[in-house]
């Protein structure tokens, strides 16, 4: 992953050091967005394999595509591998979460199903006791992947760690969201005559789910789908 900048005035960089800090912060946010998008939607070709396209993903059909009911919650929860439930998190967009909040209020869902944000100081809402985290890279309500249940400890990422001091670059394996070092380089040569600097930010990684099929041997991907539960059966070593 790369982020390139427009040429920056060296006078500006000298006079306002915070400009480079803000530039670095913005580049890291762009890389974070791209990594999150790949972990959900990546095709696995020249990018990580996202969980929405992984063979270990179970795709479930709702009776009403534009509305999430307690039966749908139960269905997804029951399909999740039992050992993954304590690590699981739900993901949805702001609009999908707003729809869940509305229908949960209208139909008086018990707190065992849905616990609103800040009800007892909790920083995020809970479904089945597990947090619901907003992900803007997911589709809107009514489209496959609008509600995701995932155990990210079962997603492997291989990250290249840049050289530091006398140590050469290394490759490290992590699970879930990577703690990743972004390489930052700059050059003044291209715009030497105008006294300007280009910056480049780079992160090298690859990832995929650690399982190649889901529990139970049942395939749901031949049906029209809206929701998703992420469960696993067999460990697969990353090698592509």
GROMACS .gro file of N, CA and C in nm, residues 17-147:
model
  393
   17UNK      N    1   0.661   2.278   1.169
   17UNK     CA    2   0.690   2.134   1.178
   17UNK      C    3   0.565   2.048   1.194
   18UNK      N    4   0.458   2.103   1.250
   18UNK     CA    5   0.336   2.024   1.268
   18UNK      C    6   0.274   1.983   1.135
   19UNK      N    7   0.308   2.054   1.026
   19UNK     CA    8   0.254   2.018   0.895
   19UNK      C    9   0.295   1.876   0.859
   20UNK      N   10   0.421   1.842   0.881
   20UNK     CA   11   0.467   1.707   0.850
   20UNK      C   12   0.401   1.605   0.942
   21UNK      N   13   0.380   1.641   1.069
   21UNK     CA   14   0.311   1.551   1.161
   21UNK      C   15   0.168   1.523   1.115
   22UNK      N   16   0.098   1.628   1.072
   22UNK     CA   17  -0.039   1.609   1.023
   22UNK      C   18  -0.041   1.530   0.893
   23UNK      N   19   0.060   1.552   0.810
   23UNK     CA   20   0.070   1.475   0.686
   23UNK      C   21   0.088   1.327   0.717
   24UNK      N   22   0.174   1.296   0.814
   24UNK     CA   23   0.197   1.157   0.853
   24UNK      C   24   0.071   1.096   0.911
   25UNK      N   25   0.002   1.172   0.995
   25UNK     CA   26  -0.123   1.122   1.055
   25UNK      C   27  -0.226   1.091   0.947
   26UNK      N   28  -0.242   1.181   0.850
   26UNK     CA   29  -0.340   1.161   0.743
   26UNK      C   30  -0.304   1.039   0.658
   27UNK      N   31  -0.176   1.022   0.627
   27UNK     CA   32  -0.134   0.907   0.547
   27UNK      C   33  -0.161   0.777   0.620
   28UNK      N   34  -0.137   0.774   0.751
   28UNK     CA   35  -0.163   0.654   0.830
   28UNK      C   36  -0.313   0.623   0.832
   29UNK      N   37  -0.397   0.724   0.838
   29UNK     CA   38  -0.541   0.702   0.835
   29UNK      C   39  -0.586   0.644   0.701
   30UNK      N   40  -0.526   0.691   0.592
   30UNK     CA   41  -0.561   0.638   0.461
   30UNK      C   42  -0.519   0.492   0.449
   31UNK      N   43  -0.401   0.459   0.501
   31UNK     CA   44  -0.355   0.320   0.497
   31UNK      C   45  -0.443   0.233   0.586
   32UNK      N   46  -0.482   0.284   0.702
   32UNK     CA   47  -0.571   0.210   0.790
   32UNK      C   48  -0.705   0.181   0.721
   33UNK      N   49  -0.758   0.280   0.650
   33UNK     CA   50  -0.884   0.260   0.578
   33UNK      C   51  -0.869   0.150   0.473
   34UNK      N   52  -0.759   0.155   0.396
   34UNK     CA   53  -0.738   0.057   0.290
   34UNK      C   54  -0.721  -0.084   0.346
   35UNK      N   55  -0.651  -0.097   0.459
   35UNK     CA   56  -0.632  -0.229   0.519
   35UNK      C   57  -0.766  -0.284   0.569
   36UNK      N   58  -0.844  -0.200   0.637
   36UNK     CA   59  -0.975  -0.245   0.685
   36UNK      C   60  -1.063  -0.288   0.569
   37UNK      N   61  -1.063  -0.210   0.461
   37UNK     CA   62  -1.143  -0.245   0.343
   37UNK      C   63  -1.099  -0.379   0.286
   38UNK      N   64  -0.967  -0.403   0.280
   38UNK     CA   65  -0.917  -0.530   0.226
   38UNK      C   66  -0.953  -0.647   0.315
   39UNK      N   67  -0.952  -0.628   0.447
   39UNK     CA   68  -0.984  -0.738   0.538
   39UNK      C   69  -1.130  -0.778   0.530
   40UNK      N   70  -1.214  -0.688   0.483
   40UNK     CA   71  -1.355  -0.722   0.462
   40UNK      C   72  -1.384  -0.759   0.317
   41UNK      N   73  -1.332  -0.682   0.222
   41UNK     CA   74  -1.376  -0.692   0.083
   41UNK      C   75  -1.268  -0.738  -0.014
   42UNK      N   76  -1.145  -0.764   0.034
   42UNK     CA   77  -1.036  -0.801  -0.055
   42UNK      C   78  -1.064  -0.927  -0.134
   43UNK      N   79  -1.015  -0.930  -0.259
   43UNK     CA   80  -1.038  -1.044  -0.348
   43UNK      C   81  -0.932  -1.153  -0.336
   44UNK      N   82  -0.821  -1.122  -0.268
   44UNK     CA   83  -0.715  -1.222  -0.253
   44UNK      C   84  -0.619  -1.226  -0.368
   45UNK      N   85  -0.635  -1.138  -0.465
   45UNK     CA   86  -0.544  -1.128  -0.578
   45UNK      C   87  -0.478  -0.990  -0.573
   46UNK      N   88  -0.350  -0.988  -0.544
   46UNK     CA   89  -0.276  -0.863  -0.524
   46UNK      C   90  -0.332  -0.783  -0.408
   47UNK      N   91  -0.400  -0.849  -0.318
   47UNK     CA   92  -0.453  -0.786  -0.197
   47UNK      C   93  -0.488  -0.897  -0.098
   48UNK      N   94  -0.504  -0.864   0.031
   48UNK     CA   95  -0.552  -0.965   0.126
   48UNK      C   96  -0.688  -1.021   0.084
   49UNK      N   97  -0.718  -1.141   0.133
   49UNK     CA   98  -0.849  -1.201   0.108
   49UNK      C   99  -0.944  -1.157   0.218
   50UNK      N  100  -1.047  -1.084   0.182
   50UNK     CA  101  -1.143  -1.035   0.279
   50UNK      C  102  -1.241  -1.143   0.324
   51UNK      N  103  -1.294  -1.127   0.443
   51UNK     CA  104  -1.382  -1.230   0.497
   51UNK      C  105  -1.512  -1.241   0.419
   52UNK      N  106  -1.557  -1.136   0.353
   52UNK     CA  107  -1.680  -1.146   0.275
   52UNK      C  108  -1.663  -1.230   0.150
   53UNK      N  109  -1.539  -1.255   0.109
   53UNK     CA  110  -1.513  -1.337  -0.010
   53UNK      C  111  -1.444  -1.468   0.024
   54UNK      N  112  -1.436  -1.502   0.152
   54UNK     CA  113  -1.361  -1.621   0.195
   54UNK      C  114  -1.450  -1.745   0.194
   55UNK      N  115  -1.394  -1.862   0.159
   55UNK     CA  116  -1.473  -1.985   0.159
   55UNK      C  117  -1.517  -2.030   0.297
   56UNK      N  118  -1.452  -1.981   0.404
   56UNK     CA  119  -1.491  -2.019   0.540
   56UNK      C  120  -1.610  -1.939   0.589
   57UNK      N  121  -1.655  -1.844   0.511
   57UNK     CA  122  -1.765  -1.757   0.553
   57UNK      C  123  -1.900  -1.823   0.524
   58UNK      N  124  -1.988  -1.821   0.622
   58UNK     CA  125  -2.124  -1.870   0.604
   58UNK      C  126  -2.214  -1.752   0.570
   59UNK      N  127  -2.287  -1.763   0.463
   59UNK     CA  128  -2.377  -1.657   0.418
   59UNK      C  129  -2.520  -1.700   0.450
   60UNK      N  130  -2.591  -1.616   0.520
   60UNK     CA  131  -2.725  -1.648   0.567
   60UNK      C  132  -2.829  -1.556   0.505
   61UNK      N  133  -2.946  -1.612   0.478
   61UNK     CA  134  -3.054  -1.537   0.415
   61UNK      C  135  -3.155  -1.492   0.519
   62UNK      N  136  -3.198  -1.366   0.508
   62UNK     CA  137  -3.302  -1.313   0.596
   62UNK      C  138  -3.437  -1.321   0.526
   63UNK      N  139  -3.543  -1.334   0.607
   63UNK     CA  140  -3.677  -1.336   0.551
   63UNK      C  141  -3.713  -1.201   0.490
   64UNK      N  142  -3.672  -1.093   0.555
   64UNK     CA  143  -3.694  -0.958   0.505
   64UNK      C  144  -3.559  -0.890   0.491
   65UNK      N  145  -3.518  -0.866   0.367
   65UNK     CA  146  -3.384  -0.815   0.343
   65UNK      C  147  -3.357  -0.679   0.404
   66UNK      N  148  -3.461  -0.596   0.417
   66UNK     CA  149  -3.441  -0.460   0.464
   66UNK      C  150  -3.465  -0.445   0.614
   67UNK      N  151  -3.483  -0.557   0.684
   67UNK     CA  152  -3.512  -0.550   0.827
   67UNK      C  153  -3.444  -0.666   0.899
   68UNK      N  154  -3.379  -0.636   1.010
   68UNK     CA  155  -3.311  -0.738   1.090
   68UNK      C  156  -3.398  -0.772   1.210
   69UNK      N  157  -3.425  -0.900   1.229
   69UNK     CA  158  -3.511  -0.946   1.337
   69UNK      C  159  -3.432  -1.031   1.436
   70UNK      N  160  -3.493  -1.058   1.549
   70UNK     CA  161  -3.424  -1.140   1.650
   70UNK      C  162  -3.395  -1.280   1.596
   71UNK      N  163  -3.482  -1.329   1.507
   71UNK     CA  164  -3.456  -1.461   1.448
   71UNK      C  165  -3.327  -1.460   1.367
   72UNK      N  166  -3.300  -1.347   1.299
   72UNK     CA  167  -3.177  -1.337   1.221
   72UNK      C  168  -3.055  -1.334   1.313
   73UNK      N  169  -3.067  -1.264   1.425
   73UNK     CA  170  -2.958  -1.261   1.523
   73UNK      C  171  -2.930  -1.402   1.575
   74UNK      N  172  -3.037  -1.473   1.612
   74UNK     CA  173  -3.021  -1.610   1.661
   74UNK      C  174  -2.956  -1.700   1.556
   75UNK      N  175  -2.998  -1.683   1.431
   75UNK     CA  176  -2.947  -1.766   1.323
   75UNK      C  177  -2.796  -1.745   1.305
   76UNK      N  178  -2.754  -1.620   1.303
   76UNK     CA  179  -2.612  -1.592   1.287
   76UNK      C  180  -2.532  -1.642   1.407
   77UNK      N  181  -2.584  -1.616   1.526
   77UNK     CA  182  -2.514  -1.657   1.648
   77UNK      C  183  -2.499  -1.808   1.655
   78UNK      N  184  -2.603  -1.881   1.617
   78UNK     CA  185  -2.598  -2.027   1.623
   78UNK      C  186  -2.501  -2.086   1.522
   79UNK      N  187  -2.476  -2.014   1.411
   79UNK     CA  188  -2.385  -2.064   1.309
   79UNK      C  189  -2.239  -2.034   1.342
   80UNK      N  190  -2.215  -1.946   1.439
   80UNK     CA  191  -2.077  -1.913   1.474
   80UNK      C  192  -2.017  -2.026   1.557
   81UNK      N  193  -1.895  -2.062   1.523
   81UNK     CA  194  -1.822  -2.166   1.596
   81UNK      C  195  -1.823  -2.131   1.744
   82UNK      N  196  -1.860  -2.226   1.830
   82UNK     CA  197  -1.880  -2.199   1.972
   82UNK      C  198  -1.756  -2.138   2.038
   83UNK      N  199  -1.638  -2.185   1.998
   83UNK     CA  200  -1.515  -2.137   2.060
   83UNK      C  201  -1.479  -1.995   2.015
   84UNK      N  202  -1.546  -1.946   1.911
   84UNK     CA  203  -1.518  -1.811   1.863
   84UNK      C  204  -1.611  -1.706   1.925
   85UNK      N  205  -1.713  -1.748   1.996
   85UNK     CA  206  -1.813  -1.651   2.044
   85UNK      C  207  -1.754  -1.553   2.144
   86UNK      N  208  -1.664  -1.598   2.229
   86UNK     CA  209  -1.610  -1.507   2.329
   86UNK      C  210  -1.518  -1.402   2.268
   87UNK      N  211  -1.469  -1.426   2.146
   87UNK     CA  212  -1.383  -1.329   2.077
   87UNK      C  213  -1.456  -1.251   1.969
   88UNK      N  214  -1.581  -1.282   1.947
   88UNK     CA  215  -1.651  -1.229   1.830
   88UNK      C  216  -1.692  -1.084   1.848
   89UNK      N  217  -1.707  -1.016   1.735
   89UNK     CA  218  -1.760  -0.880   1.730
   89UNK      C  219  -1.855  -0.871   1.612
   90UNK      N  220  -1.953  -0.782   1.625
   90UNK     CA  221  -2.045  -0.752   1.515
   90UNK      C  222  -1.995  -0.627   1.442
   91UNK      N  223  -2.021  -0.622   1.312
   91UNK     CA  224  -1.985  -0.504   1.234
   91UNK      C  225  -2.104  -0.463   1.147
   92UNK      N  226  -2.122  -0.333   1.135
   92UNK     CA  227  -2.228  -0.278   1.051
   92UNK      C  228  -2.196  -0.133   1.023
   93UNK      N  229  -2.265  -0.075   0.926
   93UNK     CA  230  -2.251   0.069   0.901
   93UNK      C  231  -2.337   0.146   1.000
   94UNK      N  232  -2.320   0.277   1.002
   94UNK     CA  233  -2.400   0.363   1.089
   94UNK      C  234  -2.549   0.347   1.059
   95UNK      N  235  -2.583   0.342   0.930
   95UNK     CA  236  -2.725   0.334   0.892
   95UNK      C  237  -2.786   0.200   0.932
   96UNK      N  238  -2.711   0.091   0.918
   96UNK     CA  239  -2.761  -0.040   0.960
   96UNK      C  240  -2.780  -0.045   1.110
   97UNK      N  241  -2.684   0.010   1.184
   97UNK     CA  242  -2.698   0.011   1.330
   97UNK      C  243  -2.816   0.097   1.373
   98UNK      N  244  -2.840   0.208   1.304
   98UNK     CA  245  -2.955   0.292   1.335
   98UNK      C  246  -3.086   0.216   1.312
   99UNK      N  247  -3.090   0.134   1.205
   99UNK     CA  248  -3.209   0.054   1.178
   99UNK      C  249  -3.230  -0.052   1.286
  100UNK      N  250  -3.120  -0.115   1.332
  100UNK     CA  251  -3.131  -0.212   1.439
  100UNK      C  252  -3.181  -0.146   1.566
  101UNK      N  253  -3.125  -0.030   1.598
  101UNK     CA  254  -3.165   0.042   1.719
  101UNK      C  255  -3.314   0.078   1.714
  102UNK      N  256  -3.359   0.118   1.596
  102UNK     CA  257  -3.499   0.158   1.581
  102UNK      C  258  -3.594   0.040   1.599
  103UNK      N  259  -3.562  -0.072   1.533
  103UNK     CA  260  -3.653  -0.186   1.542
  103UNK      C  261  -3.644  -0.250   1.680
  104UNK      N  262  -3.525  -0.247   1.744
  104UNK     CA  263  -3.512  -0.302   1.878
  104UNK      C  264  -3.595  -0.222   1.978
  105UNK      N  265  -3.602  -0.091   1.958
  105UNK     CA  266  -3.684  -0.006   2.044
  105UNK      C  267  -3.832  -0.027   2.017
  106UNK      N  268  -3.867  -0.035   1.889
  106UNK     CA  269  -4.008  -0.048   1.852
  106UNK      C  270  -4.067  -0.180   1.900
  107UNK      N  271  -3.988  -0.286   1.894
  107UNK     CA  272  -4.038  -0.419   1.930
  107UNK      C  273  -3.991  -0.464   2.068
  108UNK      N  274  -3.931  -0.373   2.142
  108UNK     CA  275  -3.888  -0.400   2.281
  108UNK      C  276  -3.803  -0.526   2.290
  109UNK      N  277  -3.696  -0.529   2.212
  109UNK     CA  278  -3.605  -0.643   2.220
  109UNK      C  279  -3.550  -0.653   2.362
  110UNK      N  280  -3.541  -0.773   2.417
  110UNK     CA  281  -3.479  -0.787   2.550
  110UNK      C  282  -3.331  -0.752   2.544
  111UNK      N  283  -3.276  -0.712   2.658
  111UNK     CA  284  -3.137  -0.669   2.661
  111UNK      C  285  -3.040  -0.783   2.629
  112UNK      N  286  -3.086  -0.906   2.640
  112UNK     CA  287  -2.999  -1.018   2.602
  112UNK      C  288  -2.973  -1.020   2.452
  113UNK      N  289  -3.061  -0.954   2.374
  113UNK     CA  290  -3.041  -0.944   2.230
  113UNK      C  291  -2.969  -0.815   2.193
  114UNK      N  292  -3.018  -0.702   2.248
  114UNK     CA  293  -2.961  -0.573   2.209
  114UNK      C  294  -2.954  -0.482   2.330
  115UNK      N  295  -2.833  -0.429   2.351
  115UNK     CA  296  -2.808  -0.339   2.463
  115UNK      C  297  -2.756  -0.208   2.406
  116UNK      N  298  -2.835  -0.102   2.411
  116UNK     CA  299  -2.797   0.023   2.343
  116UNK      C  300  -2.669   0.083   2.398
  117UNK      N  301  -2.608   0.167   2.318
  117UNK     CA  302  -2.486   0.236   2.358
  117UNK      C  303  -2.513   0.327   2.478
  118UNK      N  304  -2.416   0.333   2.569
  118UNK     CA  305  -2.420   0.421   2.687
  118UNK      C  306  -2.532   0.386   2.784
  119UNK      N  307  -2.591   0.269   2.770
  119UNK     CA  308  -2.698   0.230   2.862
  119UNK      C  309  -2.645   0.220   3.005
  120UNK      N  310  -2.526   0.166   3.019
  120UNK     CA  311  -2.461   0.158   3.149
  120UNK      C  312  -2.317   0.205   3.138
  121UNK      N  313  -2.297   0.306   3.052
  121UNK     CA  314  -2.163   0.356   3.028
  121UNK      C  315  -2.086   0.277   2.924
  122UNK      N  316  -2.150   0.179   2.860
  122UNK     CA  317  -2.081   0.101   2.758
  122UNK      C  318  -2.053   0.188   2.636
  123UNK      N  319  -1.931   0.185   2.582
  123UNK     CA  320  -1.893   0.274   2.472
  123UNK      C  321  -1.951   0.234   2.337
  124UNK      N  322  -2.007   0.115   2.326
  124UNK     CA  323  -2.068   0.069   2.201
  124UNK      C  324  -2.188  -0.018   2.233
  125UNK      N  325  -2.282  -0.030   2.140
  125UNK     CA  326  -2.396  -0.120   2.163
  125UNK      C  327  -2.351  -0.265   2.164
  126UNK      N  328  -2.435  -0.350   2.223
  126UNK     CA  329  -2.405  -0.492   2.231
  126UNK      C  330  -2.518  -0.572   2.168
  127UNK      N  331  -2.482  -0.675   2.094
  127UNK     CA  332  -2.576  -0.774   2.044
  127UNK      C  333  -2.531  -0.909   2.097
  128UNK      N  334  -2.618  -0.977   2.168
  128UNK     CA  335  -2.583  -1.104   2.231
  128UNK      C  336  -2.461  -1.088   2.323
  129UNK      N  337  -2.448  -0.969   2.382
  129UNK     CA  338  -2.339  -0.944   2.474
  129UNK      C  339  -2.206  -0.911   2.409
  130UNK      N  340  -2.202  -0.907   2.275
  130UNK     CA  341  -2.078  -0.878   2.203
  130UNK      C  342  -2.088  -0.740   2.137
  131UNK      N  343  -1.977  -0.666   2.130
  131UNK     CA  344  -1.982  -0.528   2.081
  131UNK      C  345  -2.016  -0.518   1.933
  132UNK      N  346  -2.083  -0.410   1.898
  132UNK     CA  347  -2.113  -0.377   1.759
  132UNK      C  348  -2.023  -0.260   1.720
  133UNK      N  349  -1.931  -0.282   1.627
  133UNK     CA  350  -1.834  -0.181   1.585
  133UNK      C  351  -1.869  -0.132   1.445
  134UNK      N  352  -1.870  -0.001   1.429
  134UNK     CA  353  -1.904   0.059   1.300
  134UNK      C  354  -1.789   0.042   1.201
  135UNK      N  355  -1.823  -0.003   1.080
  135UNK     CA  356  -1.726  -0.015   0.971
  135UNK      C  357  -1.789   0.048   0.848
  136UNK      N  358  -1.733   0.158   0.801
  136UNK     CA  359  -1.794   0.228   0.688
  136UNK      C  360  -1.770   0.157   0.556
  137UNK      N  361  -1.680   0.058   0.553
  137UNK     CA  362  -1.653  -0.013   0.427
  137UNK      C  363  -1.757  -0.120   0.396
  138UNK      N  364  -1.851  -0.144   0.485
  138UNK     CA  365  -1.956  -0.244   0.461
  138UNK      C  366  -2.071  -0.183   0.381
  139UNK      N  367  -2.151  -0.266   0.314
  139UNK     CA  368  -2.263  -0.215   0.235
  139UNK      C  369  -2.380  -0.171   0.322
  140UNK      N  370  -2.476  -0.106   0.258
  140UNK     CA  371  -2.595  -0.058   0.329
  140UNK      C  372  -2.689  -0.174   0.358
  141UNK      N  373  -2.788  -0.147   0.441
  141UNK     CA  374  -2.885  -0.248   0.481
  141UNK      C  375  -2.957  -0.305   0.359
  142UNK      N  376  -2.967  -0.439   0.356
  142UNK     CA  377  -3.035  -0.506   0.246
  142UNK      C  378  -2.941  -0.566   0.144
  143UNK      N  379  -2.810  -0.545   0.163
  143UNK     CA  380  -2.709  -0.597   0.071
  143UNK      C  381  -2.620  -0.695   0.148
  144UNK      N  382  -2.576  -0.802   0.079
  144UNK     CA  383  -2.492  -0.902   0.145
  144UNK      C  384  -2.374  -0.835   0.216
  145UNK      N  385  -2.356  -0.871   0.344
  145UNK     CA  386  -2.248  -0.815   0.422
  145UNK      C  387  -2.289  -0.695   0.505
  146UNK      N  388  -2.420  -0.663   0.507
  146UNK     CA  389  -2.461  -0.545   0.584
  146UNK      C  390  -2.449  -0.567   0.734
  147UNK      N  391  -2.451  -0.691   0.779
  147UNK     CA  392  -2.428  -0.726   0.920
  147UNK      C  393  -2.329  -0.841   0.925
   0.00000   0.00000   0.00000
